[in-house]
Every structure is written in structure tokens, then in C-alpha cells.
PDB file of C-alpha atoms in Angstrom:
ATOM      1  CA  MET A   1      20.232  -2.507   6.083  1.00 92.00           C
ATOM      2  CA  LYS A   2      19.094   0.655   7.880  1.00 96.00           C
ATOM      3  CA  LEU A   3      16.348   3.154   7.128  1.00 98.00           C
ATOM      4  CA  VAL A   4      16.782   6.250   9.257  1.00 98.00           C
ATOM      5  CA  ALA A   5      14.192   9.023   9.766  1.00 98.00           C
ATOM      6  CA  TYR A   6      15.737  12.226  11.009  1.00 97.00           C
ATOM      7  CA  ALA A   7      13.057  14.153  12.804  1.00 96.00           C
ATOM      8  CA  ILE A   8      12.628  17.804  12.217  1.00 94.00           C
ATOM      9  CA  GLY A   9       9.435  18.337  14.173  1.00 83.00           C
ATOM     10  CA  ASN A  10       7.125  16.495  16.514  1.00 80.00           C
ATOM     11  CA  GLY A  11       3.683  15.101  16.054  1.00 89.00           C
ATOM     12  CA  VAL A  12       3.929  12.774  13.133  1.00 96.00           C
ATOM     13  CA  GLU A  13       4.189   9.097  14.119  1.00 96.00           C
ATOM     14  CA  ILE A  14       5.810   6.441  11.823  1.00 98.00           C
ATOM     15  CA  VAL A  15       4.504   2.909  12.417  1.00 97.00           C
ATOM     16  CA  ALA A  16       4.881  -0.450  10.823  1.00 98.00           C
ATOM     17  CA  ALA A  17       1.960  -0.747   8.329  1.00 98.00           C
ATOM     18  CA  SER A  18      -1.033  -2.477   9.884  1.00 96.00           C
ATOM     19  CA  PRO A  19      -2.296  -5.785   8.303  1.00 96.00           C
ATOM     20  CA  GLU A  20      -5.941  -4.816   9.066  1.00 96.00           C
ATOM     21  CA  ARG A  21      -8.285  -2.717   7.038  1.00 97.00           C
ATOM     22  CA  ASP A  22     -11.747  -1.570   8.142  1.00 97.00           C
ATOM     23  CA  TRP A  23     -13.346  -2.533   4.786  1.00 97.00           C
ATOM     24  CA  MET A  24     -11.676  -5.928   4.844  1.00 97.00           C
ATOM     25  CA  ASP A  25     -12.930  -6.549   8.448  1.00 97.00           C
ATOM     26  CA  ALA A  26     -16.442  -5.616   7.471  1.00 98.00           C
ATOM     27  CA  ALA A  27     -16.573  -7.925   4.381  1.00 97.00           C
ATOM     28  CA  ARG A  28     -18.508 -11.163   4.608  1.00 93.00           C
ATOM     29  CA  GLU A  29     -16.417 -13.734   6.444  1.00 90.00           C
ATOM     30  CA  ARG A  30     -13.488 -11.216   6.179  1.00 95.00           C
ATOM     31  CA  ALA A  31     -12.931 -12.878   2.775  1.00 93.00           C
ATOM     32  CA  PRO A  32     -10.432 -10.254   1.393  1.00 95.00           C
ATOM     33  CA  TYR A  33      -7.866 -11.533   3.902  1.00 95.00           C
ATOM     34  CA  ARG A  34      -7.851 -14.752   1.908  1.00 93.00           C
ATOM     35  CA  CYS A  35      -5.951 -12.872  -0.828  1.00 94.00           C
ATOM     36  CA  LEU A  36      -2.396 -13.258   0.291  1.00 95.00           C
ATOM     37  CA  PRO A  37      -0.971 -10.680  -2.248  1.00 96.00           C
ATOM     38  CA  LEU A  38      -3.470  -8.178  -0.866  1.00 96.00           C
ATOM     39  CA  ALA A  39      -2.671  -9.024   2.817  1.00 96.00           C
ATOM     40  CA  ILE A  40       1.120  -8.880   2.220  1.00 97.00           C
ATOM     41  CA  ALA A  41       0.757  -5.480   0.481  1.00 98.00           C
ATOM     42  CA  ASN A  42      -1.020  -4.125   3.547  1.00 98.00           C
ATOM     43  CA  THR A  43       2.148  -4.518   5.613  1.00 97.00           C
ATOM     44  CA  HIS A  44       4.701  -3.708   2.911  1.00 98.00           C
ATOM     45  CA  GLY A  45       6.373  -0.718   4.538  1.00 98.00           C
ATOM     46  CA  TRP A  46       5.594   1.966   7.140  1.00 99.00           C
ATOM     47  CA  GLU A  47       2.670   4.423   7.547  1.00 99.00           C
ATOM     48  CA  LEU A  48       2.888   8.005   8.674  1.00 99.00           C
ATOM     49  CA  ARG A  49      -0.066   9.094  10.847  1.00 98.00           C
ATOM     50  CA  ASN A  50      -1.932  12.371  10.752  1.00 98.00           C
ATOM     51  CA  PRO A  51      -1.482  14.138  14.121  1.00 98.00           C
ATOM     52  CA  VAL A  52      -4.511  16.447  14.044  1.00 98.00           C
ATOM     53  CA  GLY A  53      -7.850  15.630  12.543  1.00 98.00           C
ATOM     54  CA  PHE A  54      -9.266  17.916   9.818  1.00 99.00           C
ATOM     55  CA  SER A  55     -11.767  18.297   6.986  1.00 99.00           C
ATOM     56  CA  ALA A  56     -10.866  19.790   3.572  1.00 99.00           C
ATOM     57  CA  MET A  57     -12.819  20.785   0.531  1.00 99.00           C
ATOM     58  CA  TRP A  58     -11.785  21.891  -2.958  1.00 99.00           C
ATOM     59  CA  GLY A  59     -13.861  24.363  -4.954  1.00 98.00           C
ATOM     60  CA  GLY A  60     -13.022  23.041  -8.338  1.00 98.00           C
ATOM     61  CA  THR A  61     -10.573  25.628  -9.713  1.00 98.00           C
ATOM     62  CA  PRO A  62      -6.691  25.524 -10.011  1.00 98.00           C
ATOM     63  CA  GLY A  63      -6.148  28.336  -7.527  1.00 98.00           C
ATOM     64  CA  ILE A  64      -4.047  27.789  -4.429  1.00 97.00           C
ATOM     65  CA  ASP A  65      -6.735  29.525  -2.354  1.00 97.00           C
ATOM     66  CA  ASP A  66      -9.525  27.173  -3.578  1.00 98.00           C
ATOM     67  CA  ILE A  67      -8.809  24.478  -0.972  1.00 98.00           C
ATOM     68  CA  VAL A  68     -10.205  25.108   2.490  1.00 98.00           C
ATOM     69  CA  VAL A  69      -8.667  23.134   5.436  1.00 98.00           C
ATOM     70  CA  MET A  70     -10.723  23.005   8.571  1.00 98.00           C
ATOM     71  CA  PRO A  71      -8.544  21.575  11.445  1.00 98.00           C
ATOM     72  CA  ASP A  72      -9.871  20.174  14.687  1.00 98.00           C
ATOM     73  CA  GLY A  73      -7.087  22.026  16.586  1.00 96.00           C
ATOM     74  CA  GLU A  74      -3.533  23.324  16.448  1.00 96.00           C
ATOM     75  CA  GLY A  75      -0.744  21.432  14.717  1.00 95.00           C
ATOM     76  CA  CYS A  76      -2.484  20.527  11.469  1.00 97.00           C
ATOM     77  CA  ILE A  77       0.132  19.547   8.759  1.00 97.00           C
ATOM     78  CA  ALA A  78      -2.189  19.749   5.732  1.00 98.00           C
ATOM     79  CA  ARG A  79      -2.507  22.803   3.465  1.00 98.00           C
ATOM     80  CA  SER A  80      -2.948  24.051  -0.103  1.00 98.00           C
ATOM     81  CA  HIS A  81       0.511  24.684  -1.571  1.00 96.00           C
ATOM     82  CA  PHE A  82       0.623  23.763  -5.195  1.00 97.00           C
ATOM     83  CA  GLY A  83      -3.018  24.640  -6.341  1.00 96.00           C
ATOM     84  CA  GLU A  84      -4.594  22.372  -8.989  1.00 98.00           C
ATOM     85  CA  GLY A  85      -6.783  20.752  -6.326  1.00 98.00           C
ATOM     86  CA  VAL A  86      -3.751  19.196  -4.606  1.00 99.00           C
ATOM     87  CA  LEU A  87      -3.731  18.799  -0.825  1.00 99.00           C
ATOM     88  CA  THR A  88      -0.261  18.823   0.675  1.00 99.00           C
ATOM     89  CA  PHE A  89       0.935  17.215   3.892  1.00 98.00           C
ATOM     90  CA  THR A  90       4.127  18.283   5.598  1.00 96.00           C
ATOM     91  CA  VAL A  91       6.533  15.378   6.315  1.00 98.00           C
ATOM     92  CA  PRO A  92       8.865  16.440   9.122  1.00 97.00           C
ATOM     93  CA  PHE A  93      11.574  13.926   8.443  1.00 98.00           C
ATOM     94  CA  ILE A  94      14.687  13.556   6.359  1.00 98.00           C
ATOM     95  CA  PHE A  95      14.865   9.936   5.418  1.00 98.00           C
ATOM     96  CA  ARG A  96      18.148   8.186   4.698  1.00 98.00           C
ATOM     97  CA  THR A  97      18.351   4.837   2.874  1.00 98.00           C
ATOM     98  CA  PRO A  98      21.427   2.771   2.066  1.00 98.00           C
ATOM     99  CA  PRO A  99      23.335   3.849  -1.045  1.00 98.00           C
ATOM    100  CA  GLU A 100      21.508   3.324  -4.341  1.00 98.00           C
ATOM    101  CA  MET A 101      18.134   2.764  -2.559  1.00 98.00           C
ATOM    102  CA  ASP A 102      15.203   5.021  -3.234  1.00 99.00           C
ATOM    103  CA  LEU A 103      12.124   5.595  -1.157  1.00 99.00           C
ATOM    104  CA  ILE A 104       8.603   4.978  -2.634  1.00 99.00           C
ATOM    105  CA  VAL A 105       6.287   7.577  -1.165  1.00 99.00           C
ATOM    106  CA  GLN A 106       2.638   7.016  -1.734  1.00 99.00           C
ATOM    107  CA  GLY A 107      -0.816   6.832  -0.158  1.00 99.00           C
ATOM    108  CA  PRO A 108      -1.717   4.136   2.374  1.00 98.00           C
ATOM    109  CA  ILE A 109      -2.028   0.843   0.601  1.00 98.00           C
ATOM    110  CA  ASN A 110      -5.511  -0.710   0.217  1.00 98.00           C
ATOM    111  CA  ARG A 111      -7.173   2.189   2.002  1.00 98.00           C
ATOM    112  CA  PRO A 112      -9.416   3.763  -0.589  1.00 97.00           C
ATOM    113  CA  LYS A 113     -10.742   7.249   0.128  1.00 98.00           C
ATOM    114  CA  ASP A 114     -13.677   8.937  -1.571  1.00 98.00           C
ATOM    115  CA  ALA A 115     -13.219  12.216  -3.518  1.00 99.00           C
ATOM    116  CA  ILE A 116      -9.400  12.336  -3.180  1.00 99.00           C
ATOM    117  CA  SER A 117      -6.605  10.153  -4.528  1.00 99.00           C
ATOM    118  CA  ALA A 118      -3.026   9.931  -3.154  1.00 99.00           C
ATOM    119  CA  LEU A 119      -0.148  10.799  -5.538  1.00 99.00           C
ATOM    120  CA  THR A 120       3.054   8.771  -5.662  1.00 99.00           C
ATOM    121  CA  GLY A 121       6.735   9.804  -5.699  1.00 98.00           C
ATOM    122  CA  VAL A 122      10.080   8.092  -5.954  1.00 99.00           C
ATOM    123  CA  VAL A 123      12.670   9.865  -3.791  1.00 99.00           C
ATOM    124  CA  GLU A 124      16.514   9.423  -3.938  1.00 99.00           C
ATOM    125  CA  SER A 125      16.601   9.185  -0.156  1.00 98.00           C
ATOM    126  CA  ASP A 126      20.290   8.121   0.011  1.00 99.00           C
ATOM    127  CA  TRP A 127      21.714  11.630  -0.470  1.00 99.00           C
ATOM    128  CA  ILE A 128      19.131  14.403  -0.154  1.00 98.00           C
ATOM    129  CA  PRO A 129      19.543  16.935   2.651  1.00 98.00           C
ATOM    130  CA  TYR A 130      15.956  18.163   2.487  1.00 95.00           C
ATOM    131  CA  THR A 131      12.387  17.040   3.123  1.00 96.00           C
ATOM    132  CA  PHE A 132       9.614  16.153   0.778  1.00 98.00           C
ATOM    133  CA  THR A 133       5.824  16.436   0.926  1.00 98.00           C
ATOM    134  CA  MET A 134       2.986  13.896   0.639  1.00 99.00           C
ATOM    135  CA  ASN A 135       0.328  15.049  -1.821  1.00 99.00           C
ATOM    136  CA  TRP A 136      -3.286  14.077  -2.552  1.00 99.00           C
ATOM    137  CA  LYS A 137      -5.329  15.169  -5.592  1.00 99.00           C
ATOM    138  CA  PHE A 138      -9.064  15.905  -5.140  1.00 99.00           C
ATOM    139  CA  THR A 139     -11.132  13.945  -7.691  1.00 99.00           C
ATOM    140  CA  ARG A 140     -14.425  15.729  -6.933  1.00 98.00           C
ATOM    141  CA  ALA A 141     -15.128  19.327  -6.144  1.00 98.00           C
ATOM    142  CA  ARG A 142     -17.279  20.704  -3.382  1.00 98.00           C
ATOM    143  CA  THR A 143     -17.079  17.424  -1.448  1.00 98.00           C
ATOM    144  CA  ALA A 144     -15.798  17.425   2.106  1.00 98.00           C
ATOM    145  CA  VAL A 145     -12.893  15.003   2.782  1.00 99.00           C
ATOM    146  CA  ARG A 146     -11.978  13.906   6.297  1.00 99.00           C
ATOM    147  CA  PHE A 147      -8.616  12.796   7.651  1.00 99.00           C
ATOM    148  CA  GLY A 148      -8.923  11.672  11.250  1.00 98.00           C
ATOM    149  CA  ALA A 149      -6.323  12.047  13.998  1.00 98.00           C
ATOM    150  CA  GLY A 150      -4.028   9.018  13.800  1.00 98.00           C
ATOM    151  CA  GLU A 151      -5.261   8.090  10.223  1.00 98.00           C
ATOM    152  CA  PRO A 152      -2.408   7.136   7.934  1.00 98.00           C
ATOM    153  CA  PHE A 153      -1.783   9.783   5.200  1.00 99.00           C
ATOM    154  CA  CYS A 154       1.519   8.331   3.725  1.00 99.00           C
ATOM    155  CA  HIS A 155       3.082   4.994   3.108  1.00 99.00           C
ATOM    156  CA  ILE A 156       6.846   4.432   2.422  1.00 99.00           C
ATOM    157  CA  PHE A 157       9.011   1.598   1.522  1.00 98.00           C
ATOM    158  CA  PRO A 158      12.537   1.316   0.008  1.00 98.00           C
ATOM    159  CA  VAL A 159      13.305  -0.016  -3.546  1.00 98.00           C
ATOM    160  CA  ARG A 160      16.685  -0.494  -5.189  1.00 98.00           C
ATOM    161  CA  ARG A 161      17.428   2.194  -7.740  1.00 98.00           C
ATOM    162  CA  GLY A 162      17.646   0.966 -11.287  1.00 97.00           C
ATOM    163  CA  ASP A 163      15.965  -2.357 -10.819  1.00 97.00           C
ATOM    164  CA  VAL A 164      13.046  -1.358 -13.088  1.00 97.00           C
ATOM    165  CA  GLU A 165      15.357  -0.104 -15.823  1.00 97.00           C
ATOM    166  CA  ALA A 166      17.497  -3.183 -15.584  1.00 98.00           C
ATOM    167  CA  MET A 167      14.617  -5.459 -16.331  1.00 97.00           C
ATOM    168  CA  GLN A 168      14.351  -6.818 -19.857  1.00 98.00           C
ATOM    169  CA  PRO A 169      10.634  -7.398 -20.370  1.00 98.00           C
ATOM    170  CA  GLU A 170       9.318 -10.072 -22.832  1.00 98.00           C
ATOM    171  CA  ILE A 171       6.072 -11.404 -23.888  1.00 98.00           C
ATOM    172  CA  ARG A 172       6.210 -15.048 -24.981  1.00 98.00           C
ATOM    173  CA  PRO A 173       3.634 -17.802 -25.810  1.00 98.00           C
ATOM    174  CA  LEU A 174       2.962 -19.964 -22.789  1.00 98.00           C
ATOM    175  CA  ALA A 175       3.796 -22.918 -24.941  1.00 97.00           C
ATOM    176  CA  ASP A 176       7.471 -21.754 -24.906  1.00 98.00           C
ATOM    177  CA  ASP A 177       7.744 -23.308 -21.397  1.00 98.00           C
ATOM    178  CA  PRO A 178       6.074 -26.669 -21.648  1.00 98.00           C
ATOM    179  CA  ASP A 179       6.384 -27.456 -17.962  1.00 96.00           C
ATOM    180  CA  LEU A 180       4.822 -24.121 -16.938  1.00 96.00           C
ATOM    181  CA  ASP A 181       2.069 -24.619 -19.627  1.00 97.00           C
ATOM    182  CA  ARG A 182       1.228 -28.106 -18.234  1.00 96.00           C
ATOM    183  CA  ARG A 183       1.161 -26.901 -14.565  1.00 95.00           C
ATOM    184  CA  TYR A 184      -1.047 -23.941 -15.526  1.00 95.00           C
ATOM    185  CA  ARG A 185      -3.478 -26.100 -17.426  1.00 96.00           C
ATOM    186  CA  GLU A 186      -3.730 -28.586 -14.562  1.00 94.00           C
ATOM    187  CA  TRP A 187      -4.327 -25.787 -12.075  1.00 93.00           C
ATOM    188  CA  SER A 188      -6.941 -24.130 -14.346  1.00 94.00           C
ATOM    189  CA  ALA A 189      -8.903 -27.322 -14.652  1.00 94.00           C
ATOM    190  CA  SER A 190      -8.722 -27.887 -10.877  1.00 90.00           C
ATOM    191  CA  ARG A 191      -9.910 -24.400 -10.300  1.00 89.00           C
ATOM    192  CA  ASP A 192     -12.871 -24.803 -12.606  1.00 91.00           C
ATOM    193  CA  ARG A 193     -13.903 -27.966 -10.797  1.00 89.00           C
ATOM    194  CA  PHE A 194     -13.432 -26.273  -7.434  1.00 87.00           C
ATOM    195  CA  GLN A 195     -15.483 -23.274  -8.407  1.00 86.00           C
ATOM    196  CA  ALA A 196     -18.276 -25.540  -9.642  1.00 88.00           C
ATOM    197  CA  ASP A 197     -18.201 -27.610  -6.451  1.00 81.00           C
ATOM    198  CA  LEU A 198     -18.433 -24.407  -4.250  1.00 80.00           C
ATOM    199  CA  ALA A 199     -22.092 -24.287  -5.213  1.00 83.00           C
ATOM    200  CA  VAL A 200     -22.739 -27.715  -3.822  1.00 84.00           C
ATOM    201  CA  PRO A 201     -23.780 -27.549  -0.137  1.00 86.00           C
ATOM    202  CA  GLY A 202     -21.651 -29.891   2.079  1.00 82.00           C
ATOM    203  CA  SER A 203     -19.055 -30.493  -0.687  1.00 87.00           C
ATOM    204  CA  ALA A 204     -15.320 -30.465   0.227  1.00 83.00           C
ATOM    205  CA  ALA A 205     -14.927 -27.202  -1.803  1.00 78.00           C
ATOM    206  CA  ALA A 206     -17.751 -25.553   0.123  1.00 80.00           C
ATOM    207  CA  LYS A 207     -16.238 -26.496   3.429  1.00 79.00           C
ATOM    208  CA  ALA A 208     -12.693 -25.409   2.326  1.00 82.00           C
ATOM    209  CA  GLY A 209     -13.832 -22.030   1.002  1.00 84.00           C
ATOM    210  CA  TRP A 210     -10.888 -21.560  -1.234  1.00 78.00           C
ATOM    211  CA  GLN A 211      -7.953 -23.645  -2.557  1.00 83.00           C
ATOM    212  CA  LYS A 212      -5.009 -22.102  -0.717  1.00 86.00           C
ATOM    213  CA  HIS A 213      -2.447 -23.176  -3.326  1.00 88.00           C
ATOM    214  CA  TYR A 214      -0.787 -19.803  -3.240  1.00 89.00           C
ATOM    215  CA  GLN A 215      -1.205 -19.451   0.504  1.00 89.00           C
ATOM    216  CA  HIS A 216       0.702 -22.764   1.077  1.00 89.00           C
ATOM    217  CA  GLY A 217       3.309 -22.176  -1.736  1.00 91.00           C
ATOM    218  CA  ARG A 218       2.107 -25.264  -3.664  1.00 89.00           C
ATOM    219  CA  ASP A 219       0.854 -26.276  -7.060  1.00 87.00           C
ATOM    220  CA  LEU A 220      -0.725 -29.592  -7.974  1.00 85.00           C
ATOM    221  CA  ASP A 221       2.709 -31.277  -8.201  1.00 87.00           C
ATOM    222  CA  GLY A 222       3.458 -30.350  -4.586  1.00 86.00           C
ATOM    223  CA  PRO A 223       5.618 -27.652  -2.928  1.00 86.00           C
ATOM    224  CA  ALA A 224       6.556 -24.994  -5.542  1.00 88.00           C
ATOM    225  CA  ALA A 225       7.507 -21.801  -3.741  1.00 90.00           C
ATOM    226  CA  PRO A 226      11.063 -20.995  -2.649  1.00 92.00           C
ATOM    227  CA  SER A 227      11.956 -20.904   1.032  1.00 92.00           C
ATOM    228  CA  SER A 228      11.477 -17.160   1.121  1.00 92.00           C
ATOM    229  CA  HIS A 229       7.681 -17.647   0.455  1.00 93.00           C
ATOM    230  CA  ARG A 230       5.746 -15.703   3.170  1.00 91.00           C
ATOM    231  CA  THR A 231       2.240 -15.469   4.477  1.00 90.00           C
ATOM    232  CA  ARG A 232       2.803 -12.437   6.686  1.00 90.00           C
ATOM    233  CA  GLY A 233       4.694  -9.054   6.245  1.00 91.00           C
ATOM    234  CA  ARG A 234       6.735  -8.133   9.273  1.00 91.00           C
ATOM    235  CA  PRO A 235       8.276  -4.662   8.962  1.00 95.00           C
ATOM    236  CA  ARG A 236      10.252  -3.649  12.016  1.00 95.00           C
ATOM    237  CA  PRO A 237       9.249  -0.624  13.952  1.00 94.00           C
ATOM    238  CA  PHE A 238      11.364   2.490  13.970  1.00 95.00           C
ATOM    239  CA  ARG A 239      13.560   2.546  17.077  1.00 91.00           C
ATOM    240  CA  LYS A 240      13.820   5.772  19.057  1.00 84.00           C
ATOM    241  CA  PRO A 241      17.061   7.041  20.842  1.00 75.00           C
ATOM    242  CA  GLY A 242      17.502   5.738  24.291  1.00 68.00           C
TER     243      GLY A 242
END
């Protein structure tokens, strides 16, 4: 399958999403990286990088002119366009996905930012001949927000149209699946023992740090995950002509 970005302007770089996060690096023993769902999400798609650093502030009213953008230089792609405390980034690409594939357009994954929150859109990118914007909503007035040069401001990944609507959600008692019920209870008891042993200096649990069942695709019975189980995300980079 191909994901094509037709460039309309220059300056905005699209890169495979990085597995690293500053706040995860700064955590004790870099423990957040032990959470495989978190680590996989970090790389689940591509990031668009801000070309020119700037600071922005919202005054607290719905007016379009109530956001002030203070760029470091020329070529800033952020502005106030909609009002309502929404900061808008120009995305200078028309994306084309395979038929019946949409593009999720959202803020950078697992990159929290104070005083402003990214909005999310679902774009039918298999047919549109026009661009879209990336938008962030201020959550606190009269607070300066900073987007540095090279900082991701948007994250994209494709999803098949209609998959959510095709799902038939159900809630059932766990006892309806006796084997799953057994496996869960055995894991839960094992988890409780492990958590208790963590507090014992020199114990096997203390040395291991965490159980790694999900990491290794196993449960207490042995291998459980399908062959598609992964421990790293590997999105391919966008190729350029020539």
C-alpha cells in the first residue's frame, strides 16, 4: 500500500514518528519504555515538524484576533483562523491513501503540552483534491505556549474506513469464556505475588523489574501471541523523487 504526500510548499518535514520522548527519557530508569503499548504508539505513524519556532498566547475570548503568534523568523505556519482559542497550522500537502482508507490527523502521540491540546480529525484522503489544517485548542488563557523549530505539531496514520462502524461491540461476563477466565485468574494471582516480591531486596522480582509477559507475547501457559506480535514500530520514511 502507498501513502503519498503531494507537496504544495516547502519547509514542513514529514518523518517516521520517533520512539523516544523526553519525558520518558527523564523518568527513573526510563521505566515508561517498559510499557510496550505506549512504546508502540510512539511510532504508530508519521510526524510533521514545525519549520519555524514561535510562541503563541490566547487572551481568553472567542475572537479571531485574540491569539497572538510571535515567530522567531519568516516562514511561520501557525496562525489564528477559526477563533475560539484555536491555533491553526498550515499543512502544505495533499495526502493520498489507497481506496477506502482514511487518514487520522492528530497531535503528536504521547507528547503532552501545557496550556494547549491538539484536536483530532478523520480525513477521507483517498479522494480529496484539497488540503486540511492541524488545529490546537488553548486550554488556558494568558499563558505563552512554545513550539520549537523541528518540533512535531501533527501526527498522521491511515485507517480503513468503516472498520469502527462494522464492529459489533458486546459486554459479556468473563465466565462466558472459561479458558480466558482461567488464564486471567492465574495471571492476576501471579501479578499479585510479583508485586509483593518487588518490595523484597534481592528477590527475583526485584531483579527482573517487571514480568514482561506482554513484551514476550506469553501468558503463564506459554506463547500466546500471534506471529504478528511486535515489540517495535517501524514506519517507513517518505521517499523523495530522485
